[in-house]
Every structure is written in structure tokens, then in C-alpha cells.
JSON list of C-alpha atoms in Angstrom, two decimals:
[
{"chain": "A", "resi": 29, "resn": "MET", "atom": "CA", "xyz": [4.04, -16.77, 16.35]},
{"chain": "A", "resi": 30, "resn": "GLU", "atom": "CA", "xyz": [1.90, -14.90, 14.43]},
{"chain": "A", "resi": 31, "resn": "LYS", "atom": "CA", "xyz": [0.78, -15.80, 11.25]},
{"chain": "A", "resi": 32, "resn": "TYR", "atom": "CA", "xyz": [1.00, -13.07, 8.27]},
{"chain": "A", "resi": 33, "resn": "GLU", "atom": "CA", "xyz": [-1.08, -13.00, 4.97]},
{"chain": "A", "resi": 34, "resn": "LEU", "atom": "CA", "xyz": [-1.66, -10.87, 1.62]},
{"chain": "A", "resi": 35, "resn": "THR", "atom": "CA", "xyz": [-4.19, -12.15, -0.45]},
{"chain": "A", "resi": 36, "resn": "LEU", "atom": "CA", "xyz": [-7.04, -10.82, -2.64]},
{"chain": "A", "resi": 37, "resn": "ALA", "atom": "CA", "xyz": [-10.68, -10.15, -1.01]},
{"chain": "A", "resi": 38, "resn": "ARG", "atom": "CA", "xyz": [-13.37, -12.88, -2.15]},
{"chain": "A", "resi": 39, "resn": "SER", "atom": "CA", "xyz": [-16.98, -11.86, -2.22]},
{"chain": "A", "resi": 40, "resn": "GLU", "atom": "CA", "xyz": [-17.47, -13.77, 1.20]},
{"chain": "A", "resi": 41, "resn": "ASP", "atom": "CA", "xyz": [-14.56, -10.76, 3.02]},
{"chain": "A", "resi": 42, "resn": "PHE", "atom": "CA", "xyz": [-17.39, -7.33, 1.63]},
{"chain": "A", "resi": 43, "resn": "ASP", "atom": "CA", "xyz": [-18.83, -7.19, 5.28]},
{"chain": "A", "resi": 44, "resn": "ARG", "atom": "CA", "xyz": [-15.45, -7.33, 6.80]},
{"chain": "A", "resi": 45, "resn": "ALA", "atom": "CA", "xyz": [-14.28, -5.07, 4.68]},
{"chain": "A", "resi": 46, "resn": "LEU", "atom": "CA", "xyz": [-16.44, -2.39, 4.62]},
{"chain": "A", "resi": 47, "resn": "GLU", "atom": "CA", "xyz": [-17.02, -2.77, 8.09]},
{"chain": "A", "resi": 48, "resn": "ILE", "atom": "CA", "xyz": [-12.63, -2.47, 8.70]},
{"chain": "A", "resi": 49, "resn": "LEU", "atom": "CA", "xyz": [-13.33, -0.01, 6.17]},
{"chain": "A", "resi": 50, "resn": "ARG", "atom": "CA", "xyz": [-15.94, 2.45, 7.93]},
{"chain": "A", "resi": 51, "resn": "SER", "atom": "CA", "xyz": [-13.74, 1.65, 10.86]},
{"chain": "A", "resi": 52, "resn": "GLY", "atom": "CA", "xyz": [-11.29, 3.35, 9.69]},
{"chain": "A", "resi": 53, "resn": "ARG", "atom": "CA", "xyz": [-13.29, 6.72, 8.99]},
{"chain": "A", "resi": 54, "resn": "ASP", "atom": "CA", "xyz": [-14.82, 7.38, 12.51]},
{"chain": "A", "resi": 55, "resn": "PHE", "atom": "CA", "xyz": [-10.98, 6.83, 13.44]},
{"chain": "A", "resi": 56, "resn": "GLN", "atom": "CA", "xyz": [-10.17, 9.79, 11.37]},
{"chain": "A", "resi": 57, "resn": "ARG", "atom": "CA", "xyz": [-12.62, 11.77, 12.97]},
{"chain": "A", "resi": 58, "resn": "GLN", "atom": "CA", "xyz": [-11.30, 10.93, 16.04]},
{"chain": "A", "resi": 59, "resn": "GLN", "atom": "CA", "xyz": [-7.97, 11.89, 14.42]},
{"chain": "A", "resi": 60, "resn": "GLY", "atom": "CA", "xyz": [-9.14, 15.57, 13.39]},
{"chain": "A", "resi": 61, "resn": "PHE", "atom": "CA", "xyz": [-9.95, 14.65, 9.53]},
{"chain": "A", "resi": 62, "resn": "VAL", "atom": "CA", "xyz": [-12.27, 13.96, 7.49]},
{"chain": "A", "resi": 63, "resn": "GLN", "atom": "CA", "xyz": [-10.68, 11.25, 4.58]},
{"chain": "A", "resi": 64, "resn": "TRP", "atom": "CA", "xyz": [-12.68, 9.53, 3.54]},
{"chain": "A", "resi": 65, "resn": "ASP", "atom": "CA", "xyz": [-16.59, 10.85, 4.03]},
{"chain": "A", "resi": 66, "resn": "ASP", "atom": "CA", "xyz": [-19.89, 9.29, 4.47]},
{"chain": "A", "resi": 67, "resn": "SER", "atom": "CA", "xyz": [-20.17, 7.85, 0.82]},
{"chain": "A", "resi": 68, "resn": "PHE", "atom": "CA", "xyz": [-16.71, 6.81, 0.02]},
{"chain": "A", "resi": 69, "resn": "PRO", "atom": "CA", "xyz": [-15.77, 4.54, 0.60]},
{"chain": "A", "resi": 70, "resn": "ASN", "atom": "CA", "xyz": [-19.25, 2.65, 0.04]},
{"chain": "A", "resi": 71, "resn": "PRO", "atom": "CA", "xyz": [-19.90, -0.29, -0.65]},
{"chain": "A", "resi": 72, "resn": "GLU", "atom": "CA", "xyz": [-20.02, -0.42, -4.04]},
{"chain": "A", "resi": 73, "resn": "THR", "atom": "CA", "xyz": [-16.32, 0.49, -4.11]},
{"chain": "A", "resi": 74, "resn": "ILE", "atom": "CA", "xyz": [-15.44, -2.24, -1.92]},
{"chain": "A", "resi": 75, "resn": "ARG", "atom": "CA", "xyz": [-17.75, -4.93, -4.34]},
{"chain": "A", "resi": 76, "resn": "SER", "atom": "CA", "xyz": [-15.71, -3.40, -7.46]},
{"chain": "A", "resi": 77, "resn": "ASP", "atom": "CA", "xyz": [-12.93, -3.64, -5.31]},
{"chain": "A", "resi": 78, "resn": "ILE", "atom": "CA", "xyz": [-13.45, -6.87, -5.32]},
{"chain": "A", "resi": 79, "resn": "ARG", "atom": "CA", "xyz": [-14.91, -8.00, -8.37]},
{"chain": "A", "resi": 80, "resn": "GLU", "atom": "CA", "xyz": [-11.93, -6.21, -10.41]},
{"chain": "A", "resi": 81, "resn": "LYS", "atom": "CA", "xyz": [-9.41, -8.14, -7.97]},
{"chain": "A", "resi": 82, "resn": "LEU", "atom": "CA", "xyz": [-8.28, -5.33, -6.68]},
{"chain": "A", "resi": 83, "resn": "GLY", "atom": "CA", "xyz": [-9.11, -5.53, -3.27]},
{"chain": "A", "resi": 84, "resn": "TYR", "atom": "CA", "xyz": [-6.65, -7.65, -0.83]},
{"chain": "A", "resi": 85, "resn": "VAL", "atom": "CA", "xyz": [-6.82, -8.42, 2.85]},
{"chain": "A", "resi": 86, "resn": "VAL", "atom": "CA", "xyz": [-4.29, -9.21, 5.14]},
{"chain": "A", "resi": 87, "resn": "LYS", "atom": "CA", "xyz": [-5.02, -11.25, 8.10]},
{"chain": "A", "resi": 88, "resn": "VAL", "atom": "CA", "xyz": [-3.30, -12.86, 10.92]},
{"chain": "A", "resi": 89, "resn": "ASP", "atom": "CA", "xyz": [-3.44, -16.81, 11.58]},
{"chain": "A", "resi": 90, "resn": "GLY", "atom": "CA", "xyz": [-6.11, -16.66, 9.52]},
{"chain": "A", "resi": 91, "resn": "LYS", "atom": "CA", "xyz": [-8.33, -13.37, 10.05]},
{"chain": "A", "resi": 92, "resn": "ILE", "atom": "CA", "xyz": [-8.79, -11.05, 8.84]},
{"chain": "A", "resi": 93, "resn": "ALA", "atom": "CA", "xyz": [-7.26, -7.10, 9.61]},
{"chain": "A", "resi": 94, "resn": "ALA", "atom": "CA", "xyz": [-7.06, -4.81, 7.61]},
{"chain": "A", "resi": 95, "resn": "TYR", "atom": "CA", "xyz": [-8.04, -4.49, 3.90]},
{"chain": "A", "resi": 96, "resn": "LEU", "atom": "CA", "xyz": [-6.39, -1.86, 1.04]},
{"chain": "A", "resi": 97, "resn": "TYR", "atom": "CA", "xyz": [-7.18, -1.33, -2.76]},
{"chain": "A", "resi": 98, "resn": "LEU", "atom": "CA", "xyz": [-3.44, -2.14, -5.31]},
{"chain": "A", "resi": 99, "resn": "GLY", "atom": "CA", "xyz": [-4.22, -1.54, -8.32]},
{"chain": "A", "resi": 100, "resn": "PHE", "atom": "CA", "xyz": [-0.88, -2.33, -11.12]},
{"chain": "A", "resi": 101, "resn": "ASP", "atom": "CA", "xyz": [-2.37, 0.68, -14.18]},
{"chain": "A", "resi": 102, "resn": "GLY", "atom": "CA", "xyz": [-1.31, 3.01, -12.14]},
{"chain": "A", "resi": 103, "resn": "ASP", "atom": "CA", "xyz": [-3.39, 6.17, -11.22]},
{"chain": "A", "resi": 104, "resn": "PRO", "atom": "CA", "xyz": [-5.57, 8.49, -13.67]},
{"chain": "A", "resi": 105, "resn": "SER", "atom": "CA", "xyz": [-4.28, 11.88, -10.27]},
{"chain": "A", "resi": 106, "resn": "TYR", "atom": "CA", "xyz": [-0.91, 10.86, -10.82]},
{"chain": "A", "resi": 107, "resn": "PRO", "atom": "CA", "xyz": [0.82, 12.40, -13.25]},
{"chain": "A", "resi": 108, "resn": "ALA", "atom": "CA", "xyz": [-0.14, 16.36, -12.48]},
{"chain": "A", "resi": 109, "resn": "ILE", "atom": "CA", "xyz": [1.67, 15.74, -9.40]},
{"chain": "A", "resi": 110, "resn": "ARG", "atom": "CA", "xyz": [3.19, 19.24, -8.38]},
{"chain": "A", "resi": 111, "resn": "GLY", "atom": "CA", "xyz": [6.03, 17.20, -7.55]},
{"chain": "A", "resi": 112, "resn": "LYS", "atom": "CA", "xyz": [8.20, 14.66, -9.12]},
{"chain": "A", "resi": 113, "resn": "TRP", "atom": "CA", "xyz": [8.38, 11.64, -8.43]},
{"chain": "A", "resi": 114, "resn": "LYS", "atom": "CA", "xyz": [10.90, 9.51, -7.35]},
{"chain": "A", "resi": 115, "resn": "SER", "atom": "CA", "xyz": [10.78, 7.22, -10.52]},
{"chain": "A", "resi": 116, "resn": "ASP", "atom": "CA", "xyz": [9.50, 6.83, -14.02]},
{"chain": "A", "resi": 117, "resn": "GLU", "atom": "CA", "xyz": [8.81, 3.46, -13.98]},
{"chain": "A", "resi": 118, "resn": "PRO", "atom": "CA", "xyz": [5.97, 0.97, -13.75]},
{"chain": "A", "resi": 119, "resn": "TYR", "atom": "CA", "xyz": [3.97, 1.37, -10.33]},
{"chain": "A", "resi": 120, "resn": "ALA", "atom": "CA", "xyz": [1.19, -0.24, -8.72]},
{"chain": "A", "resi": 121, "resn": "VAL", "atom": "CA", "xyz": [-1.30, 2.24, -5.75]},
{"chain": "A", "resi": 122, "resn": "VAL", "atom": "CA", "xyz": [-2.12, 1.58, -2.55]},
{"chain": "A", "resi": 123, "resn": "HIS", "atom": "CA", "xyz": [-5.59, 2.89, -2.19]},
{"chain": "A", "resi": 124, "resn": "ARG", "atom": "CA", "xyz": [-8.50, 2.28, 0.86]},
{"chain": "A", "resi": 125, "resn": "ILE", "atom": "CA", "xyz": [-5.66, 0.96, 3.71]},
{"chain": "A", "resi": 126, "resn": "ALA", "atom": "CA", "xyz": [-7.09, 0.68, 6.99]},
{"chain": "A", "resi": 127, "resn": "ILE", "atom": "CA", "xyz": [-7.62, -1.94, 9.77]},
{"chain": "A", "resi": 128, "resn": "ALA", "atom": "CA", "xyz": [-9.25, -3.22, 12.14]},
{"chain": "A", "resi": 129, "resn": "PRO", "atom": "CA", "xyz": [-9.59, -1.42, 15.47]},
{"chain": "A", "resi": 130, "resn": "GLU", "atom": "CA", "xyz": [-8.02, -3.94, 17.36]},
{"chain": "A", "resi": 131, "resn": "PHE", "atom": "CA", "xyz": [-5.12, -4.63, 14.98]},
{"chain": "A", "resi": 132, "resn": "ARG", "atom": "CA", "xyz": [-3.47, -1.47, 15.43]},
{"chain": "A", "resi": 133, "resn": "GLY", "atom": "CA", "xyz": [-0.82, -0.41, 17.96]},
{"chain": "A", "resi": 134, "resn": "MET", "atom": "CA", "xyz": [0.57, -3.77, 16.81]},
{"chain": "A", "resi": 135, "resn": "GLY", "atom": "CA", "xyz": [2.89, -2.44, 13.79]},
{"chain": "A", "resi": 136, "resn": "LEU", "atom": "CA", "xyz": [0.28, -4.07, 11.24]},
{"chain": "A", "resi": 137, "resn": "ALA", "atom": "CA", "xyz": [0.70, -1.29, 8.96]},
{"chain": "A", "resi": 138, "resn": "SER", "atom": "CA", "xyz": [4.14, -1.65, 8.68]},
{"chain": "A", "resi": 139, "resn": "VAL", "atom": "CA", "xyz": [3.78, -5.51, 8.17]},
{"chain": "A", "resi": 140, "resn": "THR", "atom": "CA", "xyz": [0.57, -4.34, 5.11]},
{"chain": "A", "resi": 141, "resn": "PHE", "atom": "CA", "xyz": [3.44, -2.49, 3.95]},
{"chain": "A", "resi": 142, "resn": "ARG", "atom": "CA", "xyz": [5.78, -5.30, 3.31]},
{"chain": "A", "resi": 143, "resn": "LEU", "atom": "CA", "xyz": [3.86, -7.83, 2.44]},
{"chain": "A", "resi": 144, "resn": "THR", "atom": "CA", "xyz": [3.49, -5.41, -0.77]},
{"chain": "A", "resi": 145, "resn": "GLU", "atom": "CA", "xyz": [6.10, -4.25, -1.17]},
{"chain": "A", "resi": 146, "resn": "ASP", "atom": "CA", "xyz": [6.93, -8.03, -1.60]},
{"chain": "A", "resi": 147, "resn": "TYR", "atom": "CA", "xyz": [3.77, -8.86, -3.90]},
{"chain": "A", "resi": 148, "resn": "CYS", "atom": "CA", "xyz": [4.82, -6.76, -6.13]},
{"chain": "A", "resi": 149, "resn": "LYS", "atom": "CA", "xyz": [7.94, -6.92, -6.31]},
{"chain": "A", "resi": 150, "resn": "SER", "atom": "CA", "xyz": [6.22, -10.68, -7.24]},
{"chain": "A", "resi": 151, "resn": "ARG", "atom": "CA", "xyz": [4.77, -9.10, -10.43]},
{"chain": "A", "resi": 152, "resn": "GLY", "atom": "CA", "xyz": [7.59, -7.40, -11.54]},
{"chain": "A", "resi": 153, "resn": "PHE", "atom": "CA", "xyz": [7.11, -3.49, -10.08]},
{"chain": "A", "resi": 154, "resn": "TYR", "atom": "CA", "xyz": [9.54, -2.35, -7.67]},
{"chain": "A", "resi": 155, "resn": "SER", "atom": "CA", "xyz": [8.03, 1.65, -7.30]},
{"chain": "A", "resi": 156, "resn": "LEU", "atom": "CA", "xyz": [4.45, 2.29, -4.71]},
{"chain": "A", "resi": 157, "resn": "ARG", "atom": "CA", "xyz": [2.72, 5.06, -4.71]},
{"chain": "A", "resi": 158, "resn": "ILE", "atom": "CA", "xyz": [0.26, 6.46, -2.50]},
{"chain": "A", "resi": 159, "resn": "ASP", "atom": "CA", "xyz": [-1.40, 9.40, -1.14]},
{"chain": "A", "resi": 160, "resn": "THR", "atom": "CA", "xyz": [-2.61, 11.18, 1.95]},
{"chain": "A", "resi": 161, "resn": "HIS", "atom": "CA", "xyz": [-4.56, 13.90, 3.59]},
{"chain": "A", "resi": 162, "resn": "GLU", "atom": "CA", "xyz": [-2.23, 16.22, 5.02]},
{"chain": "A", "resi": 163, "resn": "SER", "atom": "CA", "xyz": [-4.25, 16.21, 8.16]},
{"chain": "A", "resi": 164, "resn": "ASN", "atom": "CA", "xyz": [-3.41, 12.43, 8.58]},
{"chain": "A", "resi": 165, "resn": "LYS", "atom": "CA", "xyz": [-0.38, 12.33, 10.51]},
{"chain": "A", "resi": 166, "resn": "ARG", "atom": "CA", "xyz": [-0.27, 8.59, 11.71]},
{"chain": "A", "resi": 167, "resn": "MET", "atom": "CA", "xyz": [-0.70, 7.17, 7.95]},
{"chain": "A", "resi": 168, "resn": "GLN", "atom": "CA", "xyz": [2.48, 10.17, 6.75]},
{"chain": "A", "resi": 169, "resn": "HIS", "atom": "CA", "xyz": [5.20, 8.80, 9.88]},
{"chain": "A", "resi": 170, "resn": "ILE", "atom": "CA", "xyz": [3.85, 5.46, 8.36]},
{"chain": "A", "resi": 171, "resn": "LEU", "atom": "CA", "xyz": [4.96, 5.99, 5.56]},
{"chain": "A", "resi": 172, "resn": "THR", "atom": "CA", "xyz": [8.06, 7.12, 6.72]},
{"chain": "A", "resi": 173, "resn": "LYS", "atom": "CA", "xyz": [9.01, 4.74, 8.97]},
{"chain": "A", "resi": 174, "resn": "ASN", "atom": "CA", "xyz": [8.30, 2.56, 5.82]},
{"chain": "A", "resi": 175, "resn": "GLY", "atom": "CA", "xyz": [11.07, 4.33, 3.58]},
{"chain": "A", "resi": 176, "resn": "PHE", "atom": "CA", "xyz": [8.59, 6.09, 1.70]},
{"chain": "A", "resi": 177, "resn": "LEU", "atom": "CA", "xyz": [9.46, 9.47, 0.56]},
{"chain": "A", "resi": 178, "resn": "TYR", "atom": "CA", "xyz": [7.30, 12.76, -0.17]},
{"chain": "A", "resi": 179, "resn": "CYS", "atom": "CA", "xyz": [5.95, 13.44, -3.38]},
{"chain": "A", "resi": 180, "resn": "GLY", "atom": "CA", "xyz": [4.20, 17.11, -3.76]},
{"chain": "A", "resi": 181, "resn": "ILE", "atom": "CA", "xyz": [0.83, 16.96, -4.05]},
{"chain": "A", "resi": 182, "resn": "VAL", "atom": "CA", "xyz": [-2.25, 14.88, -6.05]},
{"chain": "A", "resi": 183, "resn": "LEU", "atom": "CA", "xyz": [-5.55, 15.93, -6.82]},
{"chain": "A", "resi": 184, "resn": "GLN", "atom": "CA", "xyz": [-7.24, 12.67, -5.42]},
{"chain": "A", "resi": 185, "resn": "ASN", "atom": "CA", "xyz": [-11.86, 13.30, -4.95]},
{"chain": "A", "resi": 186, "resn": "GLY", "atom": "CA", "xyz": [-11.28, 17.09, -5.26]},
{"chain": "A", "resi": 187, "resn": "SER", "atom": "CA", "xyz": [-8.76, 17.53, -2.75]},
{"chain": "A", "resi": 188, "resn": "ASP", "atom": "CA", "xyz": [-5.13, 17.36, -2.48]},
{"chain": "A", "resi": 189, "resn": "ARG", "atom": "CA", "xyz": [-2.89, 14.95, -0.77]},
{"chain": "A", "resi": 190, "resn": "LEU", "atom": "CA", "xyz": [0.61, 14.39, 0.02]},
{"chain": "A", "resi": 191, "resn": "ALA", "atom": "CA", "xyz": [1.56, 11.63, -2.03]},
{"chain": "A", "resi": 192, "resn": "TYR", "atom": "CA", "xyz": [4.71, 9.34, -1.26]},
{"chain": "A", "resi": 193, "resn": "GLU", "atom": "CA", "xyz": [6.73, 6.77, -3.16]},
{"chain": "A", "resi": 194, "resn": "LYS", "atom": "CA", "xyz": [8.49, 3.90, -2.69]},
{"chain": "A", "resi": 195, "resn": "LYS", "atom": "CA", "xyz": [11.36, 1.72, -4.50]},
{"chain": "A", "resi": 196, "resn": "ILE", "atom": "CA", "xyz": [10.99, -1.93, -3.52]}
]
């Protein structure tokens, strides 16, 4: 049985995190859309995530298989939602989530969300929010499958994004 673990990304995880995010950008393009362009997420973004203790990795049997940003101070674009969030309580936010190619198709996205939810609850957060590109049908399916509810549209990096929330 595989062992799954969510941990803070460390500076020595930088290269693997960047590799995973770049493969995620390529995977988006293979699906016919661009949510992340060539300038984002960039190396400085990942270094900042790690330095600010906002970058996390998911390990499968000790090997880094996924990367995500997990923040607990809200998102500046979320209050201006065109729609309505499911709760008004403090929330955690996930951004920049990607799974290494060799781990895709194994249900790791669902495992990652379960680990993230458990971690959020341990920190006293019972709401998790995320947004995605309207063309990212795969992520929309993963979110719905994992109990996230569509809430409306938020503006991220100059583009509309579909906003989801899950009460945990």
C-alpha cells in the first residue's frame, strides 16, 4: 500500500516543483487551453511560495508527485466574486496545483485534496476555495468529484476564472 504525505516544500524541492508545474502547463496546452502562460508560474513564484511557507508537495512513498500553493490569508480577488461563496467563514485557498506526469491517472488529485482538507482542519479552517480556467474541464471534473461546489466567477491575473468552494 502506498504512503501519501503532504509536507511543506523545502528549498531542495524547488527543481522538482518547477518541473511538475512546467509539465502541468504543457499538459494544459495538450488539452487545448492556456491557463498558465510561459511567464507564470515562474521560478521566482515558486521560490517565494517556498520561502513564505505556502508551497506544499505531495509525496508518494517518499517521492514528490505533486505541488500546490496553499494559503490561509485569503485571496485578494475572491471578495469581488460575481456569484456567491458558500460560506463567510475563514478559508484556505489552493492555487498552482499540478501532478507529475508519471502520477497522473492514479487518483492522486483526490488524495491531494483529502490530505489538504485534513491539514486545513488541523489548522482550524473548514472552508477550501479554488478557481480554474473555464476550459479546464479536467479540473472542473476533479473539483466536482471531490465535493467542491461552483460559486461564480472571479478575476485572476486579468482573466475570468470559475470559482469553487468546499466546506470541510
